[in-house]
């Protein structure tokens, strides 16, 4: 087994295609395919399943990938320490629900990274996609929330996918509204106060189950309801339609629109926001650094970092 072969596997997973990976690696497609077959034969496993949609990791391949990434990380550190060479193009990915504080921490990570080359990915996506991304190693960690309503379902799925949820902080529900909304100025609002305003939420695709909703109280009926797929659109509708959404109440001063206001919502609920990680994979130095920025940002907004259970 050669280090180069491990690089090949990671590139194929990244692009989901031998052809595309070969172009980025500046080798021919047959050469790349042969290298993968040789590695599979040597290891005695099938790493990829060849489908019409591209290369898909098998169960054995998923486990193999976790070891490959850890090996390459250690090789990088050794070469940098003893040979004084630049590390190879560093990859790092995070998948998250639509939280500005998670984006802010990612921005800080990129600004602090002093290497000449890197390839970072931040996916604001649906809840089930976050879980799939982390379980298939498309992302090193994911950010989502648990509460009394969704916890049993989400934890069951995490266990099946060999993932662990680690709490970051506990948030009390707020509503986000435009600063021109008539409710602004109140110390808090009740659900009855919101009945006549359009309710905005993030759509969850085919798995649009209440348990996968990014908003608590997802089973409540709303006279006016609008689903959107991205945070910018949601904020535009908050302003343009005088709508509201239910969230953690954490607004990033640097990244959020100054026209958005968070108002406490009077409900007996809490949100435990945290991050998920594969049980098969240790956090990379970049993962640890991102987590540090994430926690600093949370503390900066007056929250206490939760102790891991």
mmCIF file of C-alpha atoms in Angstrom:
data_model
loop_
_atom_site.group_PDB
_atom_site.id
_atom_site.type_symbol
_atom_site.label_atom_id
_atom_site.label_comp_id
_atom_site.label_asym_id
_atom_site.label_seq_id
_atom_site.Cartn_x
_atom_site.Cartn_y
_atom_site.Cartn_z
ATOM 1 C CA UNK A 1 0.000 0.000 0.000
ATOM 2 C CA UNK A 2 1.319 3.419 -0.974
ATOM 3 C CA UNK A 3 0.469 6.847 0.414
ATOM 4 C CA UNK A 4 -0.421 7.975 -3.098
ATOM 5 C CA UNK A 5 -3.134 5.326 -3.292
ATOM 6 C CA UNK A 6 -4.760 6.721 -0.153
ATOM 7 C CA UNK A 7 -4.756 10.155 -1.775
ATOM 8 C CA UNK A 8 -6.484 8.622 -4.778
ATOM 9 C CA UNK A 9 -9.255 7.114 -2.652
ATOM 10 C CA UNK A 10 -9.959 10.413 -0.922
ATOM 11 C CA UNK A 11 -10.135 12.294 -4.231
ATOM 12 C CA UNK A 12 -12.599 9.786 -5.701
ATOM 13 C CA UNK A 13 -14.807 10.137 -2.612
ATOM 14 C CA UNK A 14 -14.587 13.918 -2.816
ATOM 15 C CA UNK A 15 -15.670 14.086 -6.462
ATOM 16 C CA UNK A 16 -17.778 10.922 -6.631
ATOM 17 C CA UNK A 17 -16.258 10.147 -10.015
ATOM 18 C CA UNK A 18 -13.079 8.454 -11.228
ATOM 19 C CA UNK A 19 -12.988 10.649 -14.338
ATOM 20 C CA UNK A 20 -13.218 13.924 -12.421
ATOM 21 C CA UNK A 21 -10.764 12.751 -9.762
ATOM 22 C CA UNK A 22 -8.265 11.681 -12.445
ATOM 23 C CA UNK A 23 -8.366 15.145 -14.019
ATOM 24 C CA UNK A 24 -7.634 16.805 -10.669
ATOM 25 C CA UNK A 25 -4.838 14.329 -9.998
ATOM 26 C CA UNK A 26 -3.383 14.828 -13.511
ATOM 27 C CA UNK A 27 -3.396 11.102 -14.296
ATOM 28 C CA UNK A 28 -5.427 9.020 -16.721
ATOM 29 C CA UNK A 29 -8.713 7.431 -15.752
ATOM 30 C CA UNK A 30 -7.435 3.860 -16.445
ATOM 31 C CA UNK A 31 -4.376 4.479 -14.265
ATOM 32 C CA UNK A 32 -6.550 5.661 -11.397
ATOM 33 C CA UNK A 33 -8.964 2.751 -11.767
ATOM 34 C CA UNK A 34 -6.094 0.261 -11.793
ATOM 35 C CA UNK A 35 -4.561 1.826 -8.692
ATOM 36 C CA UNK A 36 -7.855 1.419 -6.831
ATOM 37 C CA UNK A 37 -8.262 -2.195 -7.972
ATOM 38 C CA UNK A 38 -4.708 -3.009 -6.867
ATOM 39 C CA UNK A 39 -5.386 -1.505 -3.439
ATOM 40 C CA UNK A 40 -8.662 -3.428 -3.106
ATOM 41 C CA UNK A 41 -6.922 -6.675 -4.019
ATOM 42 C CA UNK A 42 -4.077 -6.025 -1.594
ATOM 43 C CA UNK A 43 -6.437 -5.169 1.280
ATOM 44 C CA UNK A 44 -8.872 -7.954 0.402
ATOM 45 C CA UNK A 45 -11.890 -5.652 0.427
ATOM 46 C CA UNK A 46 -14.163 -3.818 -2.006
ATOM 47 C CA UNK A 47 -13.757 -0.109 -1.320
ATOM 48 C CA UNK A 48 -16.143 1.205 -3.970
ATOM 49 C CA UNK A 49 -19.345 0.048 -5.531
ATOM 50 C CA UNK A 50 -19.468 1.057 -9.175
ATOM 51 C CA UNK A 51 -22.878 2.493 -10.091
ATOM 52 C CA UNK A 52 -24.348 4.499 -12.962
ATOM 53 C CA UNK A 53 -24.266 7.549 -10.703
ATOM 54 C CA UNK A 54 -20.580 7.143 -9.918
ATOM 55 C CA UNK A 55 -18.408 5.570 -7.247
ATOM 56 C CA UNK A 56 -20.103 4.875 -3.919
ATOM 57 C CA UNK A 57 -18.269 3.732 -0.795
ATOM 58 C CA UNK A 58 -19.137 0.292 0.516
ATOM 59 C CA UNK A 59 -19.431 -0.315 4.262
ATOM 60 C CA UNK A 60 -15.862 -1.658 4.251
ATOM 61 C CA UNK A 61 -14.775 1.298 2.154
ATOM 62 C CA UNK A 62 -16.259 3.783 4.598
ATOM 63 C CA UNK A 63 -14.267 2.255 7.436
ATOM 64 C CA UNK A 64 -11.127 2.113 5.274
ATOM 65 C CA UNK A 65 -11.520 5.804 4.418
ATOM 66 C CA UNK A 66 -11.515 6.778 8.093
ATOM 67 C CA UNK A 67 -8.137 5.075 8.568
ATOM 68 C CA UNK A 68 -6.762 6.516 5.324
ATOM 69 C CA UNK A 69 -7.534 10.079 6.387
ATOM 70 C CA UNK A 70 -5.886 9.589 9.753
ATOM 71 C CA UNK A 71 -2.773 8.104 8.114
ATOM 72 C CA UNK A 72 -2.456 11.005 5.678
ATOM 73 C CA UNK A 73 -2.900 13.498 8.507
ATOM 74 C CA UNK A 74 -0.007 11.905 10.396
ATOM 75 C CA UNK A 75 2.173 11.799 7.257
ATOM 76 C CA UNK A 76 1.563 15.518 6.772
ATOM 77 C CA UNK A 77 2.598 16.290 10.318
ATOM 78 C CA UNK A 78 5.757 14.173 10.049
ATOM 79 C CA UNK A 79 6.841 15.732 6.751
ATOM 80 C CA UNK A 80 6.205 19.223 8.028
ATOM 81 C CA UNK A 81 8.169 18.581 11.240
ATOM 82 C CA UNK A 82 11.166 16.635 9.900
ATOM 83 C CA UNK A 83 11.435 17.666 6.256
ATOM 84 C CA UNK A 84 10.233 21.243 6.557
ATOM 85 C CA UNK A 85 7.950 20.688 3.587
ATOM 86 C CA UNK A 86 4.558 22.186 2.967
ATOM 87 C CA UNK A 87 1.686 19.855 3.796
ATOM 88 C CA UNK A 88 -0.420 18.602 0.904
ATOM 89 C CA UNK A 89 -3.536 20.538 -0.055
ATOM 90 C CA UNK A 90 -5.578 20.387 3.137
ATOM 91 C CA UNK A 91 -9.246 19.398 3.015
ATOM 92 C CA UNK A 92 -11.768 20.248 5.706
ATOM 93 C CA UNK A 93 -15.566 20.161 5.633
ATOM 94 C CA UNK A 94 -18.399 21.013 8.009
ATOM 95 C CA UNK A 95 -22.142 20.427 7.562
ATOM 96 C CA UNK A 96 -24.575 22.440 9.655
ATOM 97 C CA UNK A 97 -28.081 23.657 10.134
ATOM 98 C CA UNK A 98 -28.544 27.326 9.311
ATOM 99 C CA UNK A 99 -26.595 28.918 12.160
ATOM 100 C CA UNK A 100 -24.676 32.139 11.598
ATOM 101 C CA UNK A 101 -22.354 31.439 14.531
ATOM 102 C CA UNK A 102 -21.189 28.252 12.780
ATOM 103 C CA UNK A 103 -20.407 30.254 9.638
ATOM 104 C CA UNK A 104 -18.597 32.907 11.663
ATOM 105 C CA UNK A 105 -16.329 30.308 13.282
ATOM 106 C CA UNK A 106 -15.572 28.876 9.837
ATOM 107 C CA UNK A 107 -14.582 32.325 8.588
ATOM 108 C CA UNK A 108 -12.233 32.721 11.556
ATOM 109 C CA UNK A 109 -10.682 29.334 10.829
ATOM 110 C CA UNK A 110 -9.960 30.263 7.214
ATOM 111 C CA UNK A 111 -8.494 33.641 8.181
ATOM 112 C CA UNK A 112 -6.160 31.966 10.666
ATOM 113 C CA UNK A 113 -4.993 29.264 8.257
ATOM 114 C CA UNK A 114 -1.530 30.239 7.024
ATOM 115 C CA UNK A 115 -0.892 27.575 4.354
ATOM 116 C CA UNK A 116 -0.673 28.400 0.664
ATOM 117 C CA UNK A 117 -3.210 25.798 -0.413
ATOM 118 C CA UNK A 118 -6.415 24.463 1.088
ATOM 119 C CA UNK A 119 -9.868 23.290 0.096
ATOM 120 C CA UNK A 120 -12.533 23.954 2.717
ATOM 121 C CA UNK A 121 -16.249 23.236 2.401
ATOM 122 C CA UNK A 122 -19.108 24.555 4.534
ATOM 123 C CA UNK A 123 -22.517 23.026 3.848
ATOM 124 C CA UNK A 124 -25.630 24.691 5.245
ATOM 125 C CA UNK A 125 -28.023 21.875 4.590
ATOM 126 C CA UNK A 126 -30.970 19.780 5.720
ATOM 127 C CA UNK A 127 -30.819 17.824 8.971
ATOM 128 C CA UNK A 128 -30.706 14.374 7.388
ATOM 129 C CA UNK A 129 -27.998 15.513 4.974
ATOM 130 C CA UNK A 130 -25.850 16.618 7.915
ATOM 131 C CA UNK A 131 -26.076 13.147 9.419
ATOM 132 C CA UNK A 132 -25.325 11.489 6.065
ATOM 133 C CA UNK A 133 -22.390 13.814 5.353
ATOM 134 C CA UNK A 134 -20.704 12.972 8.652
ATOM 135 C CA UNK A 135 -21.456 9.248 8.485
ATOM 136 C CA UNK A 136 -19.946 9.007 4.985
ATOM 137 C CA UNK A 137 -16.996 11.288 5.900
ATOM 138 C CA UNK A 138 -18.021 14.001 3.450
ATOM 139 C CA UNK A 139 -17.825 16.291 6.478
ATOM 140 C CA UNK A 140 -15.642 15.877 9.520
ATOM 141 C CA UNK A 141 -18.301 17.206 11.858
ATOM 142 C CA UNK A 142 -21.886 18.412 11.766
ATOM 143 C CA UNK A 143 -23.861 20.953 13.790
ATOM 144 C CA UNK A 144 -27.509 20.485 14.775
ATOM 145 C CA UNK A 145 -29.805 20.631 17.792
ATOM 146 C CA UNK A 146 -31.732 18.224 20.000
ATOM 147 C CA UNK A 147 -34.780 18.854 22.167
ATOM 148 C CA UNK A 148 -37.377 16.780 23.983
ATOM 149 C CA UNK A 149 -39.389 16.337 20.776
ATOM 150 C CA UNK A 150 -36.743 15.172 18.297
ATOM 151 C CA UNK A 151 -34.093 13.680 20.586
ATOM 152 C CA UNK A 152 -35.284 10.064 20.578
ATOM 153 C CA UNK A 153 -35.526 9.904 16.780
ATOM 154 C CA UNK A 154 -32.270 11.738 16.081
ATOM 155 C CA UNK A 155 -30.246 9.809 18.669
ATOM 156 C CA UNK A 156 -31.527 6.496 17.276
ATOM 157 C CA UNK A 157 -30.380 7.525 13.800
ATOM 158 C CA UNK A 158 -27.012 8.711 15.094
ATOM 159 C CA UNK A 159 -26.476 5.378 16.836
ATOM 160 C CA UNK A 160 -27.299 3.481 13.633
ATOM 161 C CA UNK A 161 -24.790 5.626 11.732
ATOM 162 C CA UNK A 162 -22.107 5.228 14.448
ATOM 163 C CA UNK A 163 -22.133 8.942 15.271
ATOM 164 C CA UNK A 164 -21.893 10.731 18.604
ATOM 165 C CA UNK A 165 -23.636 13.980 19.590
ATOM 166 C CA UNK A 166 -21.588 16.326 21.781
ATOM 167 C CA UNK A 167 -23.412 19.330 23.316
ATOM 168 C CA UNK A 168 -22.166 22.877 22.852
ATOM 169 C CA UNK A 169 -24.724 25.053 24.646
ATOM 170 C CA UNK A 170 -28.364 25.305 25.648
ATOM 171 C CA UNK A 171 -30.429 27.980 23.917
ATOM 172 C CA UNK A 172 -33.871 29.322 24.760
ATOM 173 C CA UNK A 173 -36.226 29.804 21.814
ATOM 174 C CA UNK A 174 -36.446 33.208 20.187
ATOM 175 C CA UNK A 175 -38.209 34.533 17.135
ATOM 176 C CA UNK A 176 -36.323 36.411 14.446
ATOM 177 C CA UNK A 177 -38.239 39.340 12.963
ATOM 178 C CA UNK A 178 -37.536 42.503 11.020
ATOM 179 C CA UNK A 179 -36.620 45.503 13.171
ATOM 180 C CA UNK A 180 -39.718 47.171 11.644
ATOM 181 C CA UNK A 181 -42.034 44.407 12.885
ATOM 182 C CA UNK A 182 -44.759 45.734 15.240
ATOM 183 C CA UNK A 183 -43.635 43.263 17.918
ATOM 184 C CA UNK A 184 -40.203 44.846 18.247
ATOM 185 C CA UNK A 185 -39.847 46.634 21.563
ATOM 186 C CA UNK A 186 -41.516 43.943 23.626
ATOM 187 C CA UNK A 187 -39.451 42.097 26.211
ATOM 188 C CA UNK A 188 -40.874 38.796 24.924
ATOM 189 C CA UNK A 189 -43.629 37.403 22.706
ATOM 190 C CA UNK A 190 -46.136 34.571 22.953
ATOM 191 C CA UNK A 191 -47.312 32.231 20.206
ATOM 192 C CA UNK A 192 -50.665 34.006 20.119
ATOM 193 C CA UNK A 193 -48.879 37.255 19.208
ATOM 194 C CA UNK A 194 -47.503 35.621 16.051
ATOM 195 C CA UNK A 195 -50.694 34.192 14.541
ATOM 196 C CA UNK A 196 -51.188 36.874 11.893
ATOM 197 C CA UNK A 197 -47.564 36.947 10.705
ATOM 198 C CA UNK A 198 -46.154 34.615 8.014
ATOM 199 C CA UNK A 199 -44.174 31.746 9.530
ATOM 200 C CA UNK A 200 -40.872 30.898 7.821
ATOM 201 C CA UNK A 201 -39.034 27.588 8.120
ATOM 202 C CA UNK A 202 -36.297 25.631 6.340
ATOM 203 C CA UNK A 203 -37.576 22.862 4.104
ATOM 204 C CA UNK A 204 -36.181 19.389 4.707
ATOM 205 C CA UNK A 205 -36.587 17.793 1.289
ATOM 206 C CA UNK A 206 -38.030 14.303 0.962
ATOM 207 C CA UNK A 207 -37.491 13.663 4.674
ATOM 208 C CA UNK A 208 -39.646 16.616 5.702
ATOM 209 C CA UNK A 209 -40.486 14.909 8.998
ATOM 210 C CA UNK A 210 -41.367 17.072 11.977
ATOM 211 C CA UNK A 211 -38.465 15.420 13.829
ATOM 212 C CA UNK A 212 -35.961 16.755 11.279
ATOM 213 C CA UNK A 213 -37.228 20.328 11.413
ATOM 214 C CA UNK A 214 -34.694 23.041 12.274
ATOM 215 C CA UNK A 215 -37.384 24.891 14.180
ATOM 216 C CA UNK A 216 -38.884 23.723 17.470
ATOM 217 C CA UNK A 217 -42.681 23.417 17.804
ATOM 218 C CA UNK A 218 -42.691 22.047 14.266
ATOM 219 C CA UNK A 219 -46.082 20.335 14.675
ATOM 220 C CA UNK A 220 -47.930 23.596 15.309
ATOM 221 C CA UNK A 221 -50.410 24.756 12.682
ATOM 222 C CA UNK A 222 -49.700 28.124 11.047
ATOM 223 C CA UNK A 223 -52.255 30.051 9.002
ATOM 224 C CA UNK A 224 -49.465 31.436 6.810
ATOM 225 C CA UNK A 225 -46.458 29.208 6.236
ATOM 226 C CA UNK A 226 -43.484 29.575 3.865
ATOM 227 C CA UNK A 227 -40.622 27.113 3.477
ATOM 228 C CA UNK A 228 -37.239 28.213 2.137
ATOM 229 C CA UNK A 229 -33.919 26.509 1.473
ATOM 230 C CA UNK A 230 -31.317 29.097 2.483
ATOM 231 C CA UNK A 231 -30.706 31.635 5.221
ATOM 232 C CA UNK A 232 -30.396 34.696 2.956
ATOM 233 C CA UNK A 233 -33.815 34.074 1.433
ATOM 234 C CA UNK A 234 -35.366 33.537 4.845
ATOM 235 C CA UNK A 235 -33.965 36.844 6.094
ATOM 236 C CA UNK A 236 -35.227 38.635 2.969
ATOM 237 C CA UNK A 237 -38.727 37.304 3.645
ATOM 238 C CA UNK A 238 -38.521 38.307 7.296
ATOM 239 C CA UNK A 239 -37.931 41.861 6.148
ATOM 240 C CA UNK A 240 -40.070 41.974 3.008
ATOM 241 C CA UNK A 241 -43.115 40.126 4.374
ATOM 242 C CA UNK A 242 -42.903 40.970 8.080
ATOM 243 C CA UNK A 243 -42.545 37.266 8.761
ATOM 244 C CA UNK A 244 -40.923 35.405 11.629
ATOM 245 C CA UNK A 245 -39.014 32.218 12.302
ATOM 246 C CA UNK A 246 -38.186 30.367 15.511
ATOM 247 C CA UNK A 247 -34.513 29.826 16.301
ATOM 248 C CA UNK A 248 -31.827 29.873 18.977
ATOM 249 C CA UNK A 249 -31.683 33.650 19.225
ATOM 250 C CA UNK A 250 -27.977 33.804 18.388
ATOM 251 C CA UNK A 251 -27.367 36.485 15.776
ATOM 252 C CA UNK A 252 -23.855 37.120 14.480
ATOM 253 C CA UNK A 253 -23.037 40.824 14.593
ATOM 254 C CA UNK A 254 -20.585 40.456 11.699
ATOM 255 C CA UNK A 255 -22.567 38.190 9.370
ATOM 256 C CA UNK A 256 -26.263 38.801 10.031
ATOM 257 C CA UNK A 257 -28.379 41.562 8.597
ATOM 258 C CA UNK A 258 -28.605 44.477 11.045
ATOM 259 C CA UNK A 259 -32.304 44.669 10.196
ATOM 260 C CA UNK A 260 -33.045 41.377 12.003
ATOM 261 C CA UNK A 261 -34.006 41.328 15.701
ATOM 262 C CA UNK A 262 -34.269 38.367 18.102
ATOM 263 C CA UNK A 263 -37.163 38.375 20.596
ATOM 264 C CA UNK A 264 -37.525 35.807 23.435
ATOM 265 C CA UNK A 265 -40.416 33.396 22.890
ATOM 266 C CA UNK A 266 -42.454 32.439 25.951
ATOM 267 C CA UNK A 267 -42.564 28.635 25.660
ATOM 268 C CA UNK A 268 -41.404 25.905 28.009
ATOM 269 C CA UNK A 269 -38.777 24.555 25.613
ATOM 270 C CA UNK A 270 -35.010 24.557 25.189
ATOM 271 C CA UNK A 271 -32.630 23.668 22.356
ATOM 272 C CA UNK A 272 -29.429 21.737 23.014
ATOM 273 C CA UNK A 273 -27.165 22.741 20.153
ATOM 274 C CA UNK A 274 -24.148 20.563 19.561
ATOM 275 C CA UNK A 275 -21.899 18.826 17.072
ATOM 276 C CA UNK A 276 -21.773 15.279 15.751
ATOM 277 C CA UNK A 277 -18.734 13.194 14.877
ATOM 278 C CA UNK A 278 -18.096 9.695 13.544
ATOM 279 C CA UNK A 279 -17.085 7.164 16.184
ATOM 280 C CA UNK A 280 -14.535 5.857 13.673
ATOM 281 C CA UNK A 281 -12.678 9.111 13.159
ATOM 282 C CA UNK A 282 -10.643 11.336 15.475
ATOM 283 C CA UNK A 283 -10.838 15.087 14.976
ATOM 284 C CA UNK A 284 -8.077 16.481 12.788
ATOM 285 C CA UNK A 285 -6.048 19.528 13.940
ATOM 286 C CA UNK A 286 -8.291 21.654 11.705
ATOM 287 C CA UNK A 287 -11.392 20.119 13.281
ATOM 288 C CA UNK A 288 -10.100 20.914 16.763
ATOM 289 C CA UNK A 289 -9.225 24.455 15.715
ATOM 290 C CA UNK A 290 -12.679 25.019 14.223
ATOM 291 C CA UNK A 291 -14.293 23.723 17.398
ATOM 292 C CA UNK A 292 -12.185 26.147 19.439
ATOM 293 C CA UNK A 293 -13.371 29.117 17.366
ATOM 294 C CA UNK A 294 -16.941 27.848 17.583
ATOM 295 C CA UNK A 295 -16.835 27.713 21.372
ATOM 296 C CA UNK A 296 -15.177 31.141 21.613
ATOM 297 C CA UNK A 297 -17.914 32.643 19.473
ATOM 298 C CA UNK A 298 -20.632 31.025 21.585
ATOM 299 C CA UNK A 299 -19.092 32.314 24.818
ATOM 300 C CA UNK A 300 -18.787 35.771 23.261
ATOM 301 C CA UNK A 301 -22.571 35.830 22.979
ATOM 302 C CA UNK A 302 -23.034 35.096 26.675
ATOM 303 C CA UNK A 303 -23.642 31.346 26.553
ATOM 304 C CA UNK A 304 -21.945 28.748 28.718
ATOM 305 C CA UNK A 305 -20.293 25.810 26.986
ATOM 306 C CA UNK A 306 -21.999 22.588 28.039
ATOM 307 C CA UNK A 307 -20.173 19.775 29.731
ATOM 308 C CA UNK A 308 -20.086 16.627 27.614
ATOM 309 C CA UNK A 309 -22.373 13.876 28.862
#
